[in-house]
PDB file of C-alpha atoms in Angstrom:
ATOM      1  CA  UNK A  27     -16.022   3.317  19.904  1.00  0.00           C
ATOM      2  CA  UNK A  28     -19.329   1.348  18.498  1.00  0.00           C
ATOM      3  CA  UNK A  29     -19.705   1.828  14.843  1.00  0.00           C
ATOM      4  CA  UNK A  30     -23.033   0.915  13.027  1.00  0.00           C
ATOM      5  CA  UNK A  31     -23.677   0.561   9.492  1.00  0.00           C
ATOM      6  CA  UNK A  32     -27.217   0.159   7.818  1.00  0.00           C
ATOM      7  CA  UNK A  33     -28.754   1.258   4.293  1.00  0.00           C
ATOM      8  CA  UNK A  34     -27.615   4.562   3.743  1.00  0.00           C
ATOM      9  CA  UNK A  35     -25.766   5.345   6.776  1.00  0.00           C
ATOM     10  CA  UNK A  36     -22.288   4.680   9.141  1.00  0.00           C
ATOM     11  CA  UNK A  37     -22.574   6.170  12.257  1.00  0.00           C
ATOM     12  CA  UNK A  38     -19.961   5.895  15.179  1.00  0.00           C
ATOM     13  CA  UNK A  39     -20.269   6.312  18.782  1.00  0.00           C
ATOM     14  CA  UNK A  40     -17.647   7.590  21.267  1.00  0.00           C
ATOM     15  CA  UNK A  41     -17.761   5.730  24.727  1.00  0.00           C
ATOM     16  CA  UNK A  42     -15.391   7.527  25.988  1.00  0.00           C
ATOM     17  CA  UNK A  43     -14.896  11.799  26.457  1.00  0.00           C
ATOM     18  CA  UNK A  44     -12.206  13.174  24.577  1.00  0.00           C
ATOM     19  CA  UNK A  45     -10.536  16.748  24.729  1.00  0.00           C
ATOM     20  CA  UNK A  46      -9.322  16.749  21.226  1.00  0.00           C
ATOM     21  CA  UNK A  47     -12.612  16.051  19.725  1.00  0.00           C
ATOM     22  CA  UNK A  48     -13.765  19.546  19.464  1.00  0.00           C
ATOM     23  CA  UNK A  49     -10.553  21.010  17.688  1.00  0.00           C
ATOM     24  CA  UNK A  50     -10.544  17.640  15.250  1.00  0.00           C
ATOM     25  CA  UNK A  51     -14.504  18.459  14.551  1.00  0.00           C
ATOM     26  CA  UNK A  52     -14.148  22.057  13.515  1.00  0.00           C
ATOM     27  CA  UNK A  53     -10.822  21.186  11.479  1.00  0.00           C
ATOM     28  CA  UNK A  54     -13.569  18.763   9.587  1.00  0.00           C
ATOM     29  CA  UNK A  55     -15.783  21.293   9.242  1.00  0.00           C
ATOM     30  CA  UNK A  56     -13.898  24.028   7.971  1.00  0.00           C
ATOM     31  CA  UNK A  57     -11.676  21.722   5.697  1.00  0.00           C
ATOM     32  CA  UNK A  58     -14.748  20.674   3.679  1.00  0.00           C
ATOM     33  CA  UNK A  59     -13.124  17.743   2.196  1.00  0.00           C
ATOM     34  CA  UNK A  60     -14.818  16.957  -0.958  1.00  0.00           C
ATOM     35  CA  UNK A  61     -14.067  12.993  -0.142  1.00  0.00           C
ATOM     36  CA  UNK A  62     -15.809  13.123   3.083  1.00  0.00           C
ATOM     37  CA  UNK A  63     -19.554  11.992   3.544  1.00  0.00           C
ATOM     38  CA  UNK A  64     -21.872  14.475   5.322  1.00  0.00           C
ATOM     39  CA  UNK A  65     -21.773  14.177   8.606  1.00  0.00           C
ATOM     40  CA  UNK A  66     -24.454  15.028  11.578  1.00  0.00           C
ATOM     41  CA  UNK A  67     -23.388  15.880  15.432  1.00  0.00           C
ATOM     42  CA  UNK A  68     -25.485  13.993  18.315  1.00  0.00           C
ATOM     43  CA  UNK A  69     -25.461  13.347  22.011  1.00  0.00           C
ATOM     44  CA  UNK A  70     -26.572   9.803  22.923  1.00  0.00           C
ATOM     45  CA  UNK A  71     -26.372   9.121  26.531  1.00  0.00           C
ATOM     46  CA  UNK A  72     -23.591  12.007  27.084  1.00  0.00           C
ATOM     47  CA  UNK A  73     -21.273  10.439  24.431  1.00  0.00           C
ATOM     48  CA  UNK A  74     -20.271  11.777  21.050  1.00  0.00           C
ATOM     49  CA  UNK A  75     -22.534  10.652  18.333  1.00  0.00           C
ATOM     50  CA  UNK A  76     -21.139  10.707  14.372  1.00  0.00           C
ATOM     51  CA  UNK A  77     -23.597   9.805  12.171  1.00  0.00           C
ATOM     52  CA  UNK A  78     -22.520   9.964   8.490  1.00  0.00           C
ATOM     53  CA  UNK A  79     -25.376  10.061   5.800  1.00  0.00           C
ATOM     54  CA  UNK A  80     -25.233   8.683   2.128  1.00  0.00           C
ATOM     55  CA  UNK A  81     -27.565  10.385  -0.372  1.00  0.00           C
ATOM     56  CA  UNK A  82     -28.143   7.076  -2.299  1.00  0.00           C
ATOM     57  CA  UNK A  83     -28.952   9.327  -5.463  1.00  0.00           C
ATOM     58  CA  UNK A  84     -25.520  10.510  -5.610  1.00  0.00           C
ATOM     59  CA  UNK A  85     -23.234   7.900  -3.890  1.00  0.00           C
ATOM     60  CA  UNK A  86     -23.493   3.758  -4.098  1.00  0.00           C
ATOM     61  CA  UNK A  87     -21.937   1.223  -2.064  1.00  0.00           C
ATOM     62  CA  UNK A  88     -18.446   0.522  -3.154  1.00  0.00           C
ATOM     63  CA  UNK A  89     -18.926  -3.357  -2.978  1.00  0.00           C
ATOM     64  CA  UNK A  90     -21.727  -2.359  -5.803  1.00  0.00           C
ATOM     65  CA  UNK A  91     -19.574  -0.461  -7.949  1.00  0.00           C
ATOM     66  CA  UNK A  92     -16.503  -1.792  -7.699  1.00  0.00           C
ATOM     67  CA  UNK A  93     -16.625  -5.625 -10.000  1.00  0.00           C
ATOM     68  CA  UNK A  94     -17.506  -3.236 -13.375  1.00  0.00           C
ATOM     69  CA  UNK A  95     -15.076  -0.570 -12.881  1.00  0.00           C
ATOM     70  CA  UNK A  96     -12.344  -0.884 -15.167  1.00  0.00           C
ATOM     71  CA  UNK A  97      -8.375  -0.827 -14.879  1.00  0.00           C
ATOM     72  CA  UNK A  98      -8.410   3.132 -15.472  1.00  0.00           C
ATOM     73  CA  UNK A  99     -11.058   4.037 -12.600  1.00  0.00           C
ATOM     74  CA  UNK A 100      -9.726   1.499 -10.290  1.00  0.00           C
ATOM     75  CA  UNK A 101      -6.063   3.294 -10.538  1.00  0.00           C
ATOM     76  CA  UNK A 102      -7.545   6.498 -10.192  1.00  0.00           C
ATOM     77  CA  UNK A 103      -9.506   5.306  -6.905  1.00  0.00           C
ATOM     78  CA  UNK A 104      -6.453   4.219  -5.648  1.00  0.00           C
ATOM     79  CA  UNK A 105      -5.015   7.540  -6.145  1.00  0.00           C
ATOM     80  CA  UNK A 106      -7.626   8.920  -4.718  1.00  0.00           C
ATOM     81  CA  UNK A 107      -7.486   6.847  -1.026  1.00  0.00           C
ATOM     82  CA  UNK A 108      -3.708   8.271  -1.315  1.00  0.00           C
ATOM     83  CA  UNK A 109      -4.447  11.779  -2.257  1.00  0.00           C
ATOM     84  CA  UNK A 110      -7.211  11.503   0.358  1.00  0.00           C
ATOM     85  CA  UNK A 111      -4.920  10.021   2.892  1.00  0.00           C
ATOM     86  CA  UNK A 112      -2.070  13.062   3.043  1.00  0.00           C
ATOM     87  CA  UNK A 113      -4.770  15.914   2.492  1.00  0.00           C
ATOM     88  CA  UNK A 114      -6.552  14.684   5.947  1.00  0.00           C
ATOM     89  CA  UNK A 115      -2.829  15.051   7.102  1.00  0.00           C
ATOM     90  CA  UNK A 116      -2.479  18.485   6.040  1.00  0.00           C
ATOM     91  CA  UNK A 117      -3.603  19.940   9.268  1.00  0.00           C
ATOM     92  CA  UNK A 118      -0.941  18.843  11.821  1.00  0.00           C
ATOM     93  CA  UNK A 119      -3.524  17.824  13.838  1.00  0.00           C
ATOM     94  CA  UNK A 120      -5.464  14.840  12.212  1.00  0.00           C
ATOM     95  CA  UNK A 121      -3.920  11.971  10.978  1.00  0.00           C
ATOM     96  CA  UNK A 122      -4.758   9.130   7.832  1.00  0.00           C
ATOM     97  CA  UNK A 123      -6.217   6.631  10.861  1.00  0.00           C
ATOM     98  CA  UNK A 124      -9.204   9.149  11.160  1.00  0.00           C
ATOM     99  CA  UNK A 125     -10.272   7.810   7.695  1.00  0.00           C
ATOM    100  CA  UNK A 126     -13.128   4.695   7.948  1.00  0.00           C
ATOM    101  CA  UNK A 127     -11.695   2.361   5.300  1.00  0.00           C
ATOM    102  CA  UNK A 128     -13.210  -0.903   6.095  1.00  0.00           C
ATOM    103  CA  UNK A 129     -14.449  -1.970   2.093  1.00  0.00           C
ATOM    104  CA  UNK A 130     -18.271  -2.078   3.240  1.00  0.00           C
ATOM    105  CA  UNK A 131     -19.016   1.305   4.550  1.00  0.00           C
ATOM    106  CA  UNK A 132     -17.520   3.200   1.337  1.00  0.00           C
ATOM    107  CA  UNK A 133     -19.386   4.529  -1.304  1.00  0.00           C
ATOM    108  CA  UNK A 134     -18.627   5.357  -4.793  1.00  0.00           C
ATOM    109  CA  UNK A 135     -19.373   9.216  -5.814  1.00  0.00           C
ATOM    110  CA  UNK A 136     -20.809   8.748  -9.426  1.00  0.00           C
ATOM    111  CA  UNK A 137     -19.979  12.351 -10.621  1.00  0.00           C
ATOM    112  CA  UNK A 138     -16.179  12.580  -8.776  1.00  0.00           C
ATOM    113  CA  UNK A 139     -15.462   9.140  -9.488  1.00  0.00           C
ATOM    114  CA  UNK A 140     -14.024   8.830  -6.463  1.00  0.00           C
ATOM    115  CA  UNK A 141     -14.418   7.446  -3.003  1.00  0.00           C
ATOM    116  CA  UNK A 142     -16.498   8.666   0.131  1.00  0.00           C
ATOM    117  CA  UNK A 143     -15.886   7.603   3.129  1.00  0.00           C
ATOM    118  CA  UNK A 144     -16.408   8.625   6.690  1.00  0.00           C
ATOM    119  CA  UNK A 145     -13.755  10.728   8.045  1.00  0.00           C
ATOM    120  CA  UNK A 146     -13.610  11.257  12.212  1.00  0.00           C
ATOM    121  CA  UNK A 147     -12.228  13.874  14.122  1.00  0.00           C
ATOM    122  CA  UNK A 148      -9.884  12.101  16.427  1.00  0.00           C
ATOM    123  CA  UNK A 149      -7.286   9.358  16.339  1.00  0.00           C
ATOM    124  CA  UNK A 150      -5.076   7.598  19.159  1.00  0.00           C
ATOM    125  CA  UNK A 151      -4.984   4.296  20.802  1.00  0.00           C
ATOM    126  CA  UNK A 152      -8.561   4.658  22.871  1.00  0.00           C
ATOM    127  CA  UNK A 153     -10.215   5.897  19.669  1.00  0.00           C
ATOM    128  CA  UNK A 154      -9.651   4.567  16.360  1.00  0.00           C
ATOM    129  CA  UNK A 155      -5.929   4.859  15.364  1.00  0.00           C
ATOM    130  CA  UNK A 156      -5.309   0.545  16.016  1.00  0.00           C
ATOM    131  CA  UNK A 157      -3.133  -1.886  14.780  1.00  0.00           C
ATOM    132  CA  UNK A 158      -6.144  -2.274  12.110  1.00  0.00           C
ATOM    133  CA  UNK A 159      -6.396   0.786  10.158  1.00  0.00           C
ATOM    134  CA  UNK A 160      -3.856  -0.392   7.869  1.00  0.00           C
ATOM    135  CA  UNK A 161      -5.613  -3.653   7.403  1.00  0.00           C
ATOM    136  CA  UNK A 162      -8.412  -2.184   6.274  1.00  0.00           C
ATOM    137  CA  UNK A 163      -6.648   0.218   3.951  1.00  0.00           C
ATOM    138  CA  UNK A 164      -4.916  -2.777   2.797  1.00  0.00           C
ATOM    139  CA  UNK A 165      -8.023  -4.862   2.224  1.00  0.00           C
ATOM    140  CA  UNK A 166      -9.821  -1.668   0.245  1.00  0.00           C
ATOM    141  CA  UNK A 167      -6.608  -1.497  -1.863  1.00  0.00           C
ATOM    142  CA  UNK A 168      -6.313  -5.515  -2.851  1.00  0.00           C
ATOM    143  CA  UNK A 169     -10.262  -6.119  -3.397  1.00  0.00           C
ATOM    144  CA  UNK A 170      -9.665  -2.862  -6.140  1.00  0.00           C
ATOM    145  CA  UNK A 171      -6.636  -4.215  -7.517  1.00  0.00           C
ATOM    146  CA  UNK A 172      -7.435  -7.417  -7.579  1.00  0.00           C
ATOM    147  CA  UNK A 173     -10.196  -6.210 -10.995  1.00  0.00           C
ATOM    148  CA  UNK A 174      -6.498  -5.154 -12.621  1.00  0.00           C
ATOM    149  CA  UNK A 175      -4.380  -7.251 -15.050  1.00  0.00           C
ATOM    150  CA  UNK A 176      -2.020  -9.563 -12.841  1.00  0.00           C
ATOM    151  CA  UNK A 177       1.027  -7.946 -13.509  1.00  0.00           C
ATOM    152  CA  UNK A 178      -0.782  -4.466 -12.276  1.00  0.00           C
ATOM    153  CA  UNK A 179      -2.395  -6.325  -9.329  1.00  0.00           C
ATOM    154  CA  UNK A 180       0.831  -7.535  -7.969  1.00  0.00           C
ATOM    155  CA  UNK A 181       2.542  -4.657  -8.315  1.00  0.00           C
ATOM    156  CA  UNK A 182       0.034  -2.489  -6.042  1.00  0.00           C
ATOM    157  CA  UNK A 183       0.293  -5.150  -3.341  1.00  0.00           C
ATOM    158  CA  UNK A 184       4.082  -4.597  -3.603  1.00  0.00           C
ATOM    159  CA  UNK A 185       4.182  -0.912  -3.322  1.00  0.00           C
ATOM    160  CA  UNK A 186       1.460  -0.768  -0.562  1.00  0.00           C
ATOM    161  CA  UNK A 187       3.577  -3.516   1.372  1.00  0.00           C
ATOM    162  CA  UNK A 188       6.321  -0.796   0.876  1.00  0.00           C
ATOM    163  CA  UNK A 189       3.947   1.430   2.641  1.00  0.00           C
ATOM    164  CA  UNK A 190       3.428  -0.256   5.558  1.00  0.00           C
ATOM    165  CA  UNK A 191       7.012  -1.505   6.262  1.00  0.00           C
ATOM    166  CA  UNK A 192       7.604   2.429   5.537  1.00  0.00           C
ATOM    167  CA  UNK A 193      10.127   1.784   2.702  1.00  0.00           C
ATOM    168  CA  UNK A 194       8.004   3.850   0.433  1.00  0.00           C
ATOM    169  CA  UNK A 195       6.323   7.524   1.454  1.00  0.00           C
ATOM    170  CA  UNK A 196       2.844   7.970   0.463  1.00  0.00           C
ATOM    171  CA  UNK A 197       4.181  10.902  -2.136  1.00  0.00           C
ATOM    172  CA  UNK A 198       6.272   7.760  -3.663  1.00  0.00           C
ATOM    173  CA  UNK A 199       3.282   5.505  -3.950  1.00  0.00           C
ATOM    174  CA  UNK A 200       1.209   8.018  -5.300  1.00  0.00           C
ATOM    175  CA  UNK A 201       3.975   8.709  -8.153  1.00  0.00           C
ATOM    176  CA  UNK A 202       4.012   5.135  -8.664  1.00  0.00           C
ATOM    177  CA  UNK A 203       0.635   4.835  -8.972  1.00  0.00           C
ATOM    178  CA  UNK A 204       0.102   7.633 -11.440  1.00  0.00           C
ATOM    179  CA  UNK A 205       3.316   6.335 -13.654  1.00  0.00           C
ATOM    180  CA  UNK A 206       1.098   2.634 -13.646  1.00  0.00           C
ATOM    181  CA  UNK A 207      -1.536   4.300 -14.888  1.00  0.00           C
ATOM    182  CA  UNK A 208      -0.064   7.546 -16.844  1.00  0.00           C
ATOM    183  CA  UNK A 209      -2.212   9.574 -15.010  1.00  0.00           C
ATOM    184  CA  UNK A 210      -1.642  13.329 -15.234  1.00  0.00           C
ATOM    185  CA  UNK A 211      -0.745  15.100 -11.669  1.00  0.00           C
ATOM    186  CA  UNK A 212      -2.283  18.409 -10.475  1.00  0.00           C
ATOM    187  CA  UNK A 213      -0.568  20.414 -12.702  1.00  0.00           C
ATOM    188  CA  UNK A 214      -1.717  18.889 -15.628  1.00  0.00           C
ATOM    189  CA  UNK A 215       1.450  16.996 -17.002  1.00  0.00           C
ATOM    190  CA  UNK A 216       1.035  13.379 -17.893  1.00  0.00           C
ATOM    191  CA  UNK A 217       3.307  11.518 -15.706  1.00  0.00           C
ATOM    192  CA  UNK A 218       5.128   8.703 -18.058  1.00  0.00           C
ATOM    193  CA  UNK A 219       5.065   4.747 -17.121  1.00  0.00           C
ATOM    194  CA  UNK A 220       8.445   4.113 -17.469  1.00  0.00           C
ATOM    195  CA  UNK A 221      11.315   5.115 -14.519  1.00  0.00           C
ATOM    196  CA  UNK A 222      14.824   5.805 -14.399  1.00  0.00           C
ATOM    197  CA  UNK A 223      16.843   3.042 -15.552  1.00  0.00           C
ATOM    198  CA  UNK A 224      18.897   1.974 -12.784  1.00  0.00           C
ATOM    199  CA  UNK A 225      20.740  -1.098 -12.926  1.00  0.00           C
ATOM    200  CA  UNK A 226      21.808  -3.213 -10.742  1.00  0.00           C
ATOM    201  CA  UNK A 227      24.272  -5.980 -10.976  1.00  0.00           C
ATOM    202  CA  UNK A 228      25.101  -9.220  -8.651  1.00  0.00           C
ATOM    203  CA  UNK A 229      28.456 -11.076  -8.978  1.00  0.00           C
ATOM    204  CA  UNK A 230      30.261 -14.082  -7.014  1.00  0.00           C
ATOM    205  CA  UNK A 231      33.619 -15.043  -6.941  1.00  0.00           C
ATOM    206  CA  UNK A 232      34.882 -18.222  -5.071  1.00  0.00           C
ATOM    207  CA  UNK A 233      36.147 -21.651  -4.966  1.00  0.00           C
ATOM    208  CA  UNK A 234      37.966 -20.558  -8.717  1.00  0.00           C
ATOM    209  CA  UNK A 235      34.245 -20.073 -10.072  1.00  0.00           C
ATOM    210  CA  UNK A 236      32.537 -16.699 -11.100  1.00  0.00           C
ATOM    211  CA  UNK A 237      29.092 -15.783 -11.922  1.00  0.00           C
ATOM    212  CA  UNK A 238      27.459 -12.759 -12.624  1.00  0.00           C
ATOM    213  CA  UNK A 239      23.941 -11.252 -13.215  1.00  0.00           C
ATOM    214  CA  UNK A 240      22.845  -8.173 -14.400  1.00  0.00           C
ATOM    215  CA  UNK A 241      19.350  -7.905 -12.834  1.00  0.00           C
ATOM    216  CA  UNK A 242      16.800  -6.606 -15.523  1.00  0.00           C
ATOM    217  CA  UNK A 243      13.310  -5.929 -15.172  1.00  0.00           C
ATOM    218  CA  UNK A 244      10.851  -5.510 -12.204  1.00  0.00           C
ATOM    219  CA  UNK A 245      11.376  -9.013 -11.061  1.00  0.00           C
ATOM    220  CA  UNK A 246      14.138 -10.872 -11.434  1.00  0.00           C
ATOM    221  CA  UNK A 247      13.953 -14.924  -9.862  1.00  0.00           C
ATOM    222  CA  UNK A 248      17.087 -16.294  -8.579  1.00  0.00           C
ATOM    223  CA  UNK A 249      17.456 -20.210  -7.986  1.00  0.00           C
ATOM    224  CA  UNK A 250      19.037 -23.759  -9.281  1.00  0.00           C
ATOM    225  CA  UNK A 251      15.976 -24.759 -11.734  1.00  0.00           C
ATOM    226  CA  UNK A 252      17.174 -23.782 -14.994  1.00  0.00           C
ATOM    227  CA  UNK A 253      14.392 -22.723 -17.244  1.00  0.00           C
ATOM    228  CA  UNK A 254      12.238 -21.520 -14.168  1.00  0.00           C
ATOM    229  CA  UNK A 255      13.974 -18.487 -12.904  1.00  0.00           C
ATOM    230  CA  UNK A 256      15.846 -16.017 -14.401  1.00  0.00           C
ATOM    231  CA  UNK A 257      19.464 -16.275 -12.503  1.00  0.00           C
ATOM    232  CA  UNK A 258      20.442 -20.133 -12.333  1.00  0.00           C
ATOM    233  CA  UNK A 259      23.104 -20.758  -9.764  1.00  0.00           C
ATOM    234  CA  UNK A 260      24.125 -24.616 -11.176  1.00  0.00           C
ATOM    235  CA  UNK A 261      24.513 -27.516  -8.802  1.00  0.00           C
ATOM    236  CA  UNK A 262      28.124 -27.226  -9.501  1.00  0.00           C
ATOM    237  CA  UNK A 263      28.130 -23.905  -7.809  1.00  0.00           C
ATOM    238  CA  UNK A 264      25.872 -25.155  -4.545  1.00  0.00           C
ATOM    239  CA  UNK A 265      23.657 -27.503  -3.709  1.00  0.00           C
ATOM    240  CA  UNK A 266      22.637 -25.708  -0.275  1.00  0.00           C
ATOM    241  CA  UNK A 267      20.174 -23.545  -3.599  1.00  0.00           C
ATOM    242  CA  UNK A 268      16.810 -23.903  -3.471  1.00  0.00           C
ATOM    243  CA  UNK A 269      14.678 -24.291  -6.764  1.00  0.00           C
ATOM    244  CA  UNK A 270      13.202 -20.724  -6.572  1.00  0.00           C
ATOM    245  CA  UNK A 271      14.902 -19.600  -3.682  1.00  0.00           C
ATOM    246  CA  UNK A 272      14.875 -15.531  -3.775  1.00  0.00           C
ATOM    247  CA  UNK A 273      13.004 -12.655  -5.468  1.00  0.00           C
ATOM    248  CA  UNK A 274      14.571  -9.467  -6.996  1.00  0.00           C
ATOM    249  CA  UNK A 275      12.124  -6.977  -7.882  1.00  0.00           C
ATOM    250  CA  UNK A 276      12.033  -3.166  -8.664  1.00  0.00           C
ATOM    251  CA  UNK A 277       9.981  -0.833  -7.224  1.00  0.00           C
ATOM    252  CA  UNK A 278      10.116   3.388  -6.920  1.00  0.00           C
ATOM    253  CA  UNK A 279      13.819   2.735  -8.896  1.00  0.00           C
ATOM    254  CA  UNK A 280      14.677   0.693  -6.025  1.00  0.00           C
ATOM    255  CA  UNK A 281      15.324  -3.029  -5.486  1.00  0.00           C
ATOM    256  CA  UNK A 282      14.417  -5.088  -2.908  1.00  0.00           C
ATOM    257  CA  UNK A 283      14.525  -8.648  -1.942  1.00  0.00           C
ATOM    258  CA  UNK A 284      12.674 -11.668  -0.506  1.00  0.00           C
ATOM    259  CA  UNK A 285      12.937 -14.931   0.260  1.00  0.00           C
ATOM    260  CA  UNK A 286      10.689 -17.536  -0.988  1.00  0.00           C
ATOM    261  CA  UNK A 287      10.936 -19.794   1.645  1.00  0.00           C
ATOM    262  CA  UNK A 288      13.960 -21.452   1.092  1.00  0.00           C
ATOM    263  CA  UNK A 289      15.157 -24.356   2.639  1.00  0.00           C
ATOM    264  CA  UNK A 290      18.815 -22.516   3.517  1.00  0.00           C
ATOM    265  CA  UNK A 291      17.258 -19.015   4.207  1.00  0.00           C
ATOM    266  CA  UNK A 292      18.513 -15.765   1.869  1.00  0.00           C
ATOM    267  CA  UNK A 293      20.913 -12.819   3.633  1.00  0.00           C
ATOM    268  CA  UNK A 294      22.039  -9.473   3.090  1.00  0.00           C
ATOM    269  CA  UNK A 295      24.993  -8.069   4.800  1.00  0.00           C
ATOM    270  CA  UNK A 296      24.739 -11.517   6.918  1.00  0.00           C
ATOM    271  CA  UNK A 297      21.225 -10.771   8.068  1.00  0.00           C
ATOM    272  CA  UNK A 298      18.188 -13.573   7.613  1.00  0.00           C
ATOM    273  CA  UNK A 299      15.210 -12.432   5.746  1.00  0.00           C
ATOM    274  CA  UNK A 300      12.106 -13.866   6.813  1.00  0.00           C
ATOM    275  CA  UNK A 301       9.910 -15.474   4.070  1.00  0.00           C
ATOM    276  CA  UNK A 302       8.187 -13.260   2.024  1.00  0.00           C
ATOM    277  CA  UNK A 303       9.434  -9.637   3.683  1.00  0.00           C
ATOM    278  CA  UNK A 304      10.834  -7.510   1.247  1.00  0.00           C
ATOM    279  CA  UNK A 305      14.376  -5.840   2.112  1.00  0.00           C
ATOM    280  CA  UNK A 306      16.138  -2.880   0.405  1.00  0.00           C
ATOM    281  CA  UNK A 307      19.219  -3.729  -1.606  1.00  0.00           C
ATOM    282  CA  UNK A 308      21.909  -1.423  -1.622  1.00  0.00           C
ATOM    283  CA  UNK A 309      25.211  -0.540  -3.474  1.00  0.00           C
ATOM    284  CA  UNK A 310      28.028  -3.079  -2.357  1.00  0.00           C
ATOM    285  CA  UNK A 311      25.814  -4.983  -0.271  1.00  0.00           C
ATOM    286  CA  UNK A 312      26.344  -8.794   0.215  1.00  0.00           C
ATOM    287  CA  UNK A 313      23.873 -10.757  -0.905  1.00  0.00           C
ATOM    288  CA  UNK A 314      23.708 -14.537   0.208  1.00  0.00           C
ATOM    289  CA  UNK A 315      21.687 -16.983  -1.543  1.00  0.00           C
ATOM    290  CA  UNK A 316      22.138 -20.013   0.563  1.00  0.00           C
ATOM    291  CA  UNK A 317      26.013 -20.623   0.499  1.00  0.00           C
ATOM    292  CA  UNK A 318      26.768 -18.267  -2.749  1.00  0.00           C
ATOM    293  CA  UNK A 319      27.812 -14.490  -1.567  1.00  0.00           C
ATOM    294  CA  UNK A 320      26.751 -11.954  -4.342  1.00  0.00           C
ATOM    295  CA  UNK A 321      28.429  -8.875  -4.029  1.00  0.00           C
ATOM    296  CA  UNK A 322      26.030  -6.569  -4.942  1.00  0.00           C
ATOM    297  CA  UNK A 323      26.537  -2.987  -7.670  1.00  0.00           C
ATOM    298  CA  UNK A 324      23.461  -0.768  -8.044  1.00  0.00           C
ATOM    299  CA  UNK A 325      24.142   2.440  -9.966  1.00  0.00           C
TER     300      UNK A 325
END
């Protein structure tokens, strides 16, 4: 597929022939998603021709739009790619991949406040559904957050990382993102920012020491610098502890892990994390930090 983007205008073209192009095309058609860009049929040279037209009155690049939008509007586009995602979905047939999301090509509609994008009528490996899509959702989604306070910012990256290690469903992140920004759903009822309580709580018990930690907040930093992180495990305890050595964070009432690169690596249920990947703790899972087993109580 050849894609080609000028002033006012994305158009792709199919090299290939493809039976399921005709059923995805009329889908498009009679779904009339609001989100989509209007869209003209060719044939170039016996391929498929998509060519996707931007009335510049109504619409403006994204890249354009997108540095004065404030934190409200940028949570709302956000919703908005993941409403847009699982309506395209609806069908059975098409899938979130059939959605152009590379940052460039995607326009801001001034009177929806939303996004338009191109939307095609097929996915699968020969077509468009590639290792990539989720890149370029990704990129979209950082380059918006990154306009939101830090705290917000890095909590989008974390729940879209969810996404794509499927920890967290699209309904989930959509939930999330409406609590972050206490936006009301369909229905009209204003969806609160703050989540179940659940608590979870980390103790050791060797060599005739104990510790404990009762894990509060959406991040909680484990290591031996006292002062820097929230759970100090003294040198006493182990020396095999790195500095910051392990994150706890909260996410969807859930808690996950990762390790920050630490020289003696962090475990659960005697498994390695690898740096930076975020793992799902559960109730009476062990917890390793180096040479100190937590046993771990979530509840």
């Amino acid at each position: 597929m050849l894609v080609k983007a000028k002033e006012g205008q994305v158009s792709f073209l199919f090299q290939e022939q493809d039976p399921f192009f005709e059923i995805g095309f009329c889908i498009l058609e009679q779904e009339q998603i609001p989100q989509m860009l209007p869209c003209q049929r060719r044939q170039q040279n016996g391929r498929e021709k998509l060519i996707f037209q931007v009335d510049r009155e109504k619409l403006s690049p994204l890249r354009d739009v997108e540095p004065g939008l404030q934190e409200p509007e940028r949570i709302r586009l956000l919703c908005g790619m993941i409403s847009l995602n699982m309506r395209v979905g609806e069908n059975g047939f098409l899938k979130k991949e059939c959605i152009w999301y590379r940052y460039d090509d995607l326009y801001y509609d001034k009177e929806r406040g939303c996004i338009r994008a191109a939307i095609l009528p097929v996915t699968g490996e020969l077509r468009y559904a590639d290792s990539g899509w989720f890149d370029r959702f990704e990129e979209t989604v950082t380059r918006i957050a990154a306009g939101m306070p830090y705290t917000e910012m890095l909590y989008v990256k974390k729940i879209i990382q969810l996404m794509r290690m499927e920890k967290m469903t699209q309904e989930e992140v959509l939930a999330d993102l409406r609590r972050l920004g206490g936006i009301e759903t369909e229905d009209g009822t204003r969806v609160c920012r703050d989540r179940q309580d659940r608590a979870l709580r980390l103790l050791y018990r060797g060599k005739d020491r104990e510790l404990a930690f009762e894990v509060e907040g959406d991040d909680f930093l484990i290591g031996r610098s006292a002062g820097a992180v929230d759970g100090v495990i003294p040198v006493e305890y182990s020396r095999a502890v790195s500095r910051k050595h392990c994150l706890i964070t909260k996410m969807n009432n859930k808690y996950f892990v990762q390790d920050l690169k630490s020289v003696n690596h962090t475990l659960v249920n005697g498994v390695m994390i690898p740096p930076y990947e975020l793992t799902e703790l559960e109730n009476n899972d062990i917890l390793s930090v180096a040479d100190i087993e937590f046993r771990v109580t979530a509840g």
